[in-house]
């Protein structure tokens, strides 16, 4: 489930806090013991490193309001990564320990489920295509090379986002801790991270941790000049009791197309490569050519890229030429793009509340949670 955050984040955020400890101030019910940011992050990292996640179940809701133009994404496309660009989406989670896990991404007319039985087998069920795929691990695969459990395309948990956020936190981050939070019926601490870099589009990020087991319950990302979060993912309901065993059992429905694949075989494919966004395969192909500029919140990534890469479907992707076609989504985004030029060359820039992207005419893509001016400056490093 990847509940934890990198151990290094403890030291990084500790440096951001500075000499004086930032202690959670009591704000009434639910009151929790005073903890500093360093203590909370140490507890969180220790739990991720030394213990398995507790048995639990819950409902996660992700909401994005990035300020993008109206996109041709139908409401029923909740299983598409592109759907995360706007609106609200729900993910249901069950974790039973001993390798048993279930994730369900429901939509108005479909549902994608991932079920790990705890018996060396995982199922991926897609109701829209009436297909069920069983994955087993190749015999003899070393423990350190075994893949994590698959995740439905488009699925995001508070822990996933919290880990990414804390990777960006560095000494240029102000850190505070709030007590008295109440998330999904649970008493929680809230860590508030505020970037100091003026080029960052992020005003602050709030990470709520369960007061008892330090699992991330909610992450809110606020853009500069906004009172409401531009992106939020959090539990609306959570229970830390063992889910019923039937949640981790799966029998393909009658008439379903059933496939069986072995993880670890080169041609196995699998859920780890499914549901990629347009151009993600090109990004992965050029992973060794990625350059980064800046640090922390002001980091800009550059990779060889072209507009034709954006419209190509991923391997095995089912391309629907109707509403929701990735090519149409990209076309809509590019219509809002602004032509820019400078000593570095020319291109088109797309800006949302939290992220900017620059596609240069000489075949580069630069992305970061920064202003377009910061992207242009990075583009000058050839």
One Martini backbone bead per residue (centre of mass of N, CA, C, O) as a GRO file, in nm:
protein
  382
    1UNK     BB    1   0.049   0.066  -0.006
    2UNK     BB    2   0.255   0.288   0.059
    3UNK     BB    3   0.240   0.456   0.342
    4UNK     BB    4   0.507   0.565   0.344
    5UNK     BB    5   0.811   0.745   0.373
    6UNK     BB    6   1.099   0.854   0.329
    7UNK     BB    7   1.352   0.858   0.548
    8UNK     BB    8   1.488   1.126   0.446
    9UNK     BB    9   1.252   1.321   0.523
   10UNK     BB   10   1.325   1.365   0.814
   11UNK     BB   11   1.585   1.530   0.770
   12UNK     BB   12   1.475   1.740   0.574
   13UNK     BB   13   1.245   1.855   0.755
   14UNK     BB   14   1.424   1.914   0.995
   15UNK     BB   15   1.580   2.139   0.846
   16UNK     BB   16   1.326   2.316   0.788
   17UNK     BB   17   1.251   2.385   1.080
   18UNK     BB   18   1.503   2.413   1.255
   19UNK     BB   19   1.593   2.498   1.571
   20UNK     BB   20   1.296   2.520   1.638
   21UNK     BB   21   1.032   2.372   1.761
   22UNK     BB   22   0.729   2.239   1.620
   23UNK     BB   23   0.429   2.242   1.798
   24UNK     BB   24   0.146   2.112   1.875
   25UNK     BB   25  -0.156   2.277   1.920
   26UNK     BB   26  -0.412   2.298   2.114
   27UNK     BB   27  -0.776   2.276   1.973
   28UNK     BB   28  -0.921   2.072   2.102
   29UNK     BB   29  -1.125   1.868   1.978
   30UNK     BB   30  -0.902   1.637   1.918
   31UNK     BB   31  -0.674   1.562   2.149
   32UNK     BB   32  -0.317   1.549   2.137
   33UNK     BB   33  -0.015   1.489   2.168
   34UNK     BB   34   0.266   1.648   2.162
   35UNK     BB   35   0.428   1.711   1.838
   36UNK     BB   36   0.671   1.714   1.624
   37UNK     BB   37   0.764   1.694   1.307
   38UNK     BB   38   0.998   1.496   1.352
   39UNK     BB   39   0.839   1.290   1.518
   40UNK     BB   40   0.621   1.223   1.309
   41UNK     BB   41   0.815   1.132   1.079
   42UNK     BB   42   0.956   0.912   1.239
   43UNK     BB   43   0.706   0.741   1.296
   44UNK     BB   44   0.627   0.698   1.001
   45UNK     BB   45   0.892   0.564   0.905
   46UNK     BB   46   0.897   0.334   1.111
   47UNK     BB   47   0.629   0.203   1.029
   48UNK     BB   48   0.719   0.146   0.731
   49UNK     BB   49   0.982  -0.027   0.809
   50UNK     BB   50   0.876  -0.229   1.068
   51UNK     BB   51   0.568  -0.233   0.974
   52UNK     BB   52   0.264  -0.324   0.902
   53UNK     BB   53  -0.018  -0.249   0.803
   54UNK     BB   54  -0.313  -0.217   0.914
   55UNK     BB   55  -0.607  -0.322   0.938
   56UNK     BB   56  -0.834  -0.209   0.671
   57UNK     BB   57  -1.087   0.039   0.565
   58UNK     BB   58  -1.206   0.246   0.281
   59UNK     BB   59  -1.267   0.587   0.155
   60UNK     BB   60  -1.151   0.759  -0.133
   61UNK     BB   61  -1.113   1.109  -0.227
   62UNK     BB   62  -1.059   1.276  -0.538
   63UNK     BB   63  -0.974   1.630  -0.606
   64UNK     BB   64  -0.982   1.849  -0.898
   65UNK     BB   65  -0.877   2.215  -0.940
   66UNK     BB   66  -0.663   2.341  -1.192
   67UNK     BB   67  -0.774   2.539  -1.428
   68UNK     BB   68  -0.869   2.400  -1.673
   69UNK     BB   69  -0.999   2.339  -1.944
   70UNK     BB   70  -1.238   2.201  -2.107
   71UNK     BB   71  -1.274   1.850  -2.111
   72UNK     BB   72  -1.318   1.538  -2.300
   73UNK     BB   73  -1.441   1.394  -2.011
   74UNK     BB   74  -1.617   1.158  -1.900
   75UNK     BB   75  -1.762   1.057  -1.602
   76UNK     BB   76  -1.700   0.732  -1.665
   77UNK     BB   77  -1.361   0.776  -1.667
   78UNK     BB   78  -1.225   0.677  -1.381
   79UNK     BB   79  -0.994   0.469  -1.511
   80UNK     BB   80  -0.855   0.720  -1.611
   81UNK     BB   81  -0.587   0.927  -1.574
   82UNK     BB   82  -0.726   1.182  -1.706
   83UNK     BB   83  -0.957   1.214  -1.488
   84UNK     BB   84  -0.765   1.359  -1.266
   85UNK     BB   85  -0.787   1.659  -1.387
   86UNK     BB   86  -1.097   1.629  -1.291
   87UNK     BB   87  -1.283   1.625  -1.033
   88UNK     BB   88  -1.428   1.335  -0.879
   89UNK     BB   89  -1.288   1.038  -0.702
   90UNK     BB   90  -1.321   0.689  -0.618
   91UNK     BB   91  -1.168   0.481  -0.353
   92UNK     BB   92  -1.148   0.147  -0.250
   93UNK     BB   93  -1.026  -0.004   0.064
   94UNK     BB   94  -0.842  -0.313   0.146
   95UNK     BB   95  -0.671  -0.453   0.446
   96UNK     BB   96  -0.543  -0.784   0.585
   97UNK     BB   97  -0.282  -0.887   0.544
   98UNK     BB   98  -0.075  -1.119   0.416
   99UNK     BB   99  -0.121  -0.995   0.110
  100UNK     BB  100  -0.405  -0.860   0.154
  101UNK     BB  101  -0.582  -0.689  -0.118
  102UNK     BB  102  -0.809  -0.407  -0.208
  103UNK     BB  103  -0.915  -0.235  -0.510
  104UNK     BB  104  -1.166   0.020  -0.600
  105UNK     BB  105  -1.284   0.175  -0.917
  106UNK     BB  106  -1.557   0.349  -0.950
  107UNK     BB  107  -1.831   0.391  -1.178
  108UNK     BB  108  -2.127   0.449  -1.328
  109UNK     BB  109  -2.042   0.200  -1.567
  110UNK     BB  110  -1.793   0.098  -1.381
  111UNK     BB  111  -1.510  -0.132  -1.278
  112UNK     BB  112  -1.198  -0.147  -1.096
  113UNK     BB  113  -1.009  -0.435  -0.982
  114UNK     BB  114  -0.786  -0.528  -0.706
  115UNK     BB  115  -0.675  -0.866  -0.605
  116UNK     BB  116  -0.507  -0.986  -0.320
  117UNK     BB  117  -0.500  -1.308  -0.170
  118UNK     BB  118  -0.216  -1.420  -0.029
  119UNK     BB  119  -0.143  -1.670  -0.262
  120UNK     BB  120   0.030  -1.550  -0.512
  121UNK     BB  121  -0.227  -1.373  -0.614
  122UNK     BB  122  -0.365  -1.156  -0.878
  123UNK     BB  123  -0.644  -0.949  -0.961
  124UNK     BB  124  -0.796  -0.808  -1.266
  125UNK     BB  125  -1.096  -0.613  -1.294
  126UNK     BB  126  -1.303  -0.529  -1.593
  127UNK     BB  127  -1.621  -0.436  -1.667
  128UNK     BB  128  -1.606  -0.288  -1.950
  129UNK     BB  129  -1.452  -0.567  -2.077
  130UNK     BB  130  -1.493  -0.839  -1.930
  131UNK     BB  131  -1.211  -0.875  -1.759
  132UNK     BB  132  -0.970  -1.125  -1.631
  133UNK     BB  133  -0.656  -1.110  -1.446
  134UNK     BB  134  -0.398  -1.334  -1.361
  135UNK     BB  135  -0.129  -1.305  -1.118
  136UNK     BB  136   0.196  -1.445  -1.102
  137UNK     BB  137   0.491  -1.538  -0.963
  138UNK     BB  138   0.793  -1.601  -1.047
  139UNK     BB  139   0.999  -1.839  -0.997
  140UNK     BB  140   1.278  -1.712  -0.809
  141UNK     BB  141   1.211  -1.435  -0.719
  142UNK     BB  142   1.345  -1.196  -0.567
  143UNK     BB  143   1.241  -0.999  -0.314
  144UNK     BB  144   1.377  -0.721  -0.435
  145UNK     BB  145   1.204  -0.786  -0.731
  146UNK     BB  146   0.929  -0.750  -0.632
  147UNK     BB  147   0.638  -0.634  -0.697
  148UNK     BB  148   0.401  -0.445  -0.639
  149UNK     BB  149   0.100  -0.393  -0.612
  150UNK     BB  150  -0.141  -0.329  -0.803
  151UNK     BB  151  -0.298  -0.043  -0.970
  152UNK     BB  152  -0.537   0.132  -1.064
  153UNK     BB  153  -0.596   0.337  -1.299
  154UNK     BB  154  -0.604   0.649  -1.120
  155UNK     BB  155  -0.505   0.569  -0.847
  156UNK     BB  156  -0.519   0.742  -0.522
  157UNK     BB  157  -0.342   0.805  -0.226
  158UNK     BB  158  -0.236   0.974   0.045
  159UNK     BB  159   0.042   0.829   0.054
  160UNK     BB  160   0.140   0.890  -0.229
  161UNK     BB  161   0.133   1.201  -0.202
  162UNK     BB  162   0.300   1.237   0.055
  163UNK     BB  163   0.565   1.125  -0.058
  164UNK     BB  164   0.601   1.340  -0.280
  165UNK     BB  165   0.594   1.592  -0.103
  166UNK     BB  166   0.840   1.513   0.089
  167UNK     BB  167   1.050   1.512  -0.142
  168UNK     BB  168   1.024   1.834  -0.187
  169UNK     BB  169   1.121   1.884   0.086
  170UNK     BB  170   1.323   2.142   0.230
  171UNK     BB  171   1.503   2.411   0.355
  172UNK     BB  172   1.270   2.591   0.187
  173UNK     BB  173   1.075   2.493   0.427
  174UNK     BB  174   0.794   2.546   0.605
  175UNK     BB  175   0.702   2.417   0.936
  176UNK     BB  176   0.395   2.285   1.070
  177UNK     BB  177   0.171   2.201   1.352
  178UNK     BB  178  -0.153   2.052   1.392
  179UNK     BB  179  -0.420   2.027   1.595
  180UNK     BB  180  -0.761   1.919   1.602
  181UNK     BB  181  -0.822   1.712   1.396
  182UNK     BB  182  -1.096   1.570   1.174
  183UNK     BB  183  -1.071   1.257   0.999
  184UNK     BB  184  -1.293   1.030   0.940
  185UNK     BB  185  -1.327   1.017   1.270
  186UNK     BB  186  -1.023   1.112   1.323
  187UNK     BB  187  -0.758   1.181   1.497
  188UNK     BB  188  -0.530   1.454   1.392
  189UNK     BB  189  -0.254   1.552   1.236
  190UNK     BB  190  -0.101   1.860   1.086
  191UNK     BB  191   0.106   1.919   0.819
  192UNK     BB  192   0.268   2.230   0.721
  193UNK     BB  193   0.379   2.318   0.393
  194UNK     BB  194   0.599   2.600   0.298
  195UNK     BB  195   0.713   2.752   0.040
  196UNK     BB  196   0.979   2.996  -0.035
  197UNK     BB  197   0.972   2.984  -0.331
  198UNK     BB  198   0.861   3.211  -0.575
  199UNK     BB  199   0.835   2.995  -0.827
  200UNK     BB  200   0.618   2.859  -0.684
  201UNK     BB  201   0.270   2.747  -0.702
  202UNK     BB  202   0.287   2.669  -0.404
  203UNK     BB  203   0.164   2.756  -0.097
  204UNK     BB  204   0.047   2.474   0.035
  205UNK     BB  205   0.070   2.175   0.247
  206UNK     BB  206  -0.161   1.927   0.381
  207UNK     BB  207  -0.086   1.669   0.629
  208UNK     BB  208  -0.279   1.408   0.752
  209UNK     BB  209  -0.242   1.224   1.060
  210UNK     BB  210  -0.291   0.968   1.237
  211UNK     BB  211  -0.278   0.966   1.587
  212UNK     BB  212  -0.208   0.647   1.616
  213UNK     BB  213  -0.059   0.535   1.314
  214UNK     BB  214   0.037   0.758   1.092
  215UNK     BB  215  -0.159   0.766   0.866
  216UNK     BB  216  -0.254   0.899   0.584
  217UNK     BB  217  -0.570   1.081   0.536
  218UNK     BB  218  -0.468   1.370   0.410
  219UNK     BB  219  -0.429   1.581   0.109
  220UNK     BB  220  -0.346   1.932   0.057
  221UNK     BB  221  -0.332   2.154  -0.232
  222UNK     BB  222  -0.220   2.489  -0.259
  223UNK     BB  223  -0.254   2.768  -0.435
  224UNK     BB  224  -0.175   3.059  -0.523
  225UNK     BB  225  -0.450   3.264  -0.436
  226UNK     BB  226  -0.600   3.025  -0.277
  227UNK     BB  227  -0.852   2.887  -0.054
  228UNK     BB  228  -0.872   2.630  -0.219
  229UNK     BB  229  -0.801   2.331  -0.317
  230UNK     BB  230  -0.661   2.195  -0.612
  231UNK     BB  231  -0.580   1.937  -0.435
  232UNK     BB  232  -0.746   1.627  -0.314
  233UNK     BB  233  -0.679   1.354  -0.072
  234UNK     BB  234  -0.915   1.138   0.109
  235UNK     BB  235  -1.074   1.022   0.375
  236UNK     BB  236  -1.429   0.960   0.447
  237UNK     BB  237  -1.368   0.655   0.533
  238UNK     BB  238  -1.254   0.462   0.830
  239UNK     BB  239  -1.122   0.129   0.931
  240UNK     BB  240  -0.930  -0.050   1.200
  241UNK     BB  241  -1.042  -0.331   1.083
  242UNK     BB  242  -1.105  -0.638   0.982
  243UNK     BB  243  -1.184  -0.758   0.697
  244UNK     BB  244  -1.355  -0.950   0.516
  245UNK     BB  245  -1.256  -1.230   0.339
  246UNK     BB  246  -1.429  -1.185   0.071
  247UNK     BB  247  -1.256  -0.937  -0.033
  248UNK     BB  248  -1.005  -1.161  -0.121
  249UNK     BB  249  -1.201  -1.284  -0.327
  250UNK     BB  250  -1.212  -1.440  -0.669
  251UNK     BB  251  -1.464  -1.479  -0.934
  252UNK     BB  252  -1.529  -1.504  -1.239
  253UNK     BB  253  -1.759  -1.422  -1.435
  254UNK     BB  254  -1.979  -1.514  -1.642
  255UNK     BB  255  -1.823  -1.463  -1.964
  256UNK     BB  256  -1.546  -1.397  -1.901
  257UNK     BB  257  -1.232  -1.292  -1.979
  258UNK     BB  258  -0.946  -1.505  -1.923
  259UNK     BB  259  -0.624  -1.438  -1.784
  260UNK     BB  260  -0.272  -1.553  -1.766
  261UNK     BB  261   0.007  -1.432  -1.572
  262UNK     BB  262   0.366  -1.367  -1.529
  263UNK     BB  263   0.560  -1.226  -1.314
  264UNK     BB  264   0.890  -1.157  -1.469
  265UNK     BB  265   0.805  -1.161  -1.755
  266UNK     BB  266   0.860  -0.977  -2.033
  267UNK     BB  267   0.557  -1.057  -2.165
  268UNK     BB  268   0.341  -0.998  -1.933
  269UNK     BB  269   0.305  -0.716  -1.836
  270UNK     BB  270   0.041  -0.570  -1.688
  271UNK     BB  271  -0.068  -0.338  -1.451
  272UNK     BB  272   0.209  -0.176  -1.454
  273UNK     BB  273   0.143  -0.097  -1.782
  274UNK     BB  274  -0.134   0.017  -1.731
  275UNK     BB  275  -0.291   0.316  -1.790
  276UNK     BB  276  -0.131   0.515  -1.945
  277UNK     BB  277  -0.039   0.800  -2.039
  278UNK     BB  278   0.018   1.004  -2.275
  279UNK     BB  279   0.367   0.953  -2.334
  280UNK     BB  280   0.488   0.767  -2.105
  281UNK     BB  281   0.660   0.576  -2.274
  282UNK     BB  282   0.850   0.797  -2.377
  283UNK     BB  283   0.951   0.879  -2.101
  284UNK     BB  284   1.072   0.600  -2.028
  285UNK     BB  285   1.264   0.576  -2.271
  286UNK     BB  286   1.399   0.872  -2.166
  287UNK     BB  287   1.501   0.846  -1.866
  288UNK     BB  288   1.821   0.874  -1.918
  289UNK     BB  289   1.758   1.195  -2.031
  290UNK     BB  290   1.700   1.327  -1.776
  291UNK     BB  291   1.665   1.659  -1.654
  292UNK     BB  292   1.752   1.877  -1.378
  293UNK     BB  293   1.626   2.178  -1.214
  294UNK     BB  294   1.674   2.248  -0.925
  295UNK     BB  295   1.487   2.241  -0.609
  296UNK     BB  296   1.236   2.101  -0.486
  297UNK     BB  297   0.970   2.297  -0.569
  298UNK     BB  298   1.170   2.409  -0.824
  299UNK     BB  299   1.163   2.167  -0.995
  300UNK     BB  300   1.287   2.075  -1.322
  301UNK     BB  301   1.186   1.872  -1.593
  302UNK     BB  302   1.369   1.711  -1.866
  303UNK     BB  303   1.256   1.578  -2.191
  304UNK     BB  304   1.237   1.413  -2.462
  305UNK     BB  305   0.994   1.555  -2.698
  306UNK     BB  306   0.658   1.542  -2.852
  307UNK     BB  307   0.345   1.588  -2.980
  308UNK     BB  308   0.319   1.296  -3.095
  309UNK     BB  309   0.352   1.151  -2.819
  310UNK     BB  310   0.081   1.252  -2.687
  311UNK     BB  311  -0.116   1.087  -2.908
  312UNK     BB  312  -0.012   0.819  -2.824
  313UNK     BB  313  -0.077   0.511  -2.747
  314UNK     BB  314  -0.048   0.276  -2.540
  315UNK     BB  315   0.027  -0.029  -2.487
  316UNK     BB  316  -0.293  -0.174  -2.498
  317UNK     BB  317  -0.467   0.059  -2.555
  318UNK     BB  318  -0.797   0.171  -2.555
  319UNK     BB  319  -0.920   0.346  -2.830
  320UNK     BB  320  -1.140   0.620  -2.813
  321UNK     BB  321  -1.281   0.840  -3.053
  322UNK     BB  322  -1.429   0.974  -2.851
  323UNK     BB  323  -1.500   1.077  -2.569
  324UNK     BB  324  -1.172   1.071  -2.412
  325UNK     BB  325  -0.965   1.102  -2.607
  326UNK     BB  326  -0.641   1.181  -2.569
  327UNK     BB  327  -0.609   1.356  -2.824
  328UNK     BB  328  -0.841   1.551  -2.749
  329UNK     BB  329  -0.727   1.646  -2.483
  330UNK     BB  330  -0.465   1.765  -2.596
  331UNK     BB  331  -0.599   1.964  -2.789
  332UNK     BB  332  -0.737   2.128  -2.565
  333UNK     BB  333  -0.477   2.215  -2.423
  334UNK     BB  334  -0.335   2.353  -2.673
  335UNK     BB  335  -0.548   2.581  -2.709
  336UNK     BB  336  -0.438   2.714  -2.424
  337UNK     BB  337  -0.176   2.771  -2.532
  338UNK     BB  338   0.131   2.956  -2.525
  339UNK     BB  339   0.326   3.143  -2.709
  340UNK     BB  340   0.687   3.113  -2.692
  341UNK     BB  341   1.002   3.300  -2.643
  342UNK     BB  342   1.373   3.290  -2.676
  343UNK     BB  343   1.701   3.216  -2.648
  344UNK     BB  344   1.609   2.898  -2.644
  345UNK     BB  345   1.344   2.963  -2.827
  346UNK     BB  346   1.043   2.773  -2.890
  347UNK     BB  347   0.683   2.743  -2.790
  348UNK     BB  348   0.457   2.580  -2.552
  349UNK     BB  349   0.243   2.683  -2.280
  350UNK     BB  350   0.112   2.524  -1.981
  351UNK     BB  351  -0.120   2.638  -1.720
  352UNK     BB  352  -0.183   2.577  -1.393
  353UNK     BB  353  -0.212   2.608  -1.061
  354UNK     BB  354   0.046   2.381  -1.018
  355UNK     BB  355   0.129   2.340  -1.332
  356UNK     BB  356   0.392   2.344  -1.577
  357UNK     BB  357   0.431   2.337  -1.946
  358UNK     BB  358   0.699   2.285  -2.194
  359UNK     BB  359   0.694   2.284  -2.552
  360UNK     BB  360   0.938   2.251  -2.771
  361UNK     BB  361   1.048   2.278  -3.104
  362UNK     BB  362   1.324   2.094  -3.025
  363UNK     BB  363   1.219   1.844  -2.834
  364UNK     BB  364   1.091   1.941  -2.541
  365UNK     BB  365   1.007   1.872  -2.192
  366UNK     BB  366   0.884   2.094  -1.936
  367UNK     BB  367   0.836   2.034  -1.577
  368UNK     BB  368   0.652   2.214  -1.310
  369UNK     BB  369   0.578   2.382  -0.991
  370UNK     BB  370   0.595   2.647  -1.186
  371UNK     BB  371   0.666   2.901  -1.361
  372UNK     BB  372   0.714   2.984  -1.687
  373UNK     BB  373   0.978   3.138  -1.632
  374UNK     BB  374   1.128   2.892  -1.508
  375UNK     BB  375   1.117   2.719  -1.763
  376UNK     BB  376   1.269   2.913  -1.952
  377UNK     BB  377   1.529   2.910  -1.790
  378UNK     BB  378   1.579   2.603  -1.816
  379UNK     BB  379   1.579   2.598  -2.137
  380UNK     BB  380   1.870   2.748  -2.150
  381UNK     BB  381   1.992   2.460  -2.072
  382UNK     BB  382   2.198   2.297  -2.323
   0.00000   0.00000   0.00000
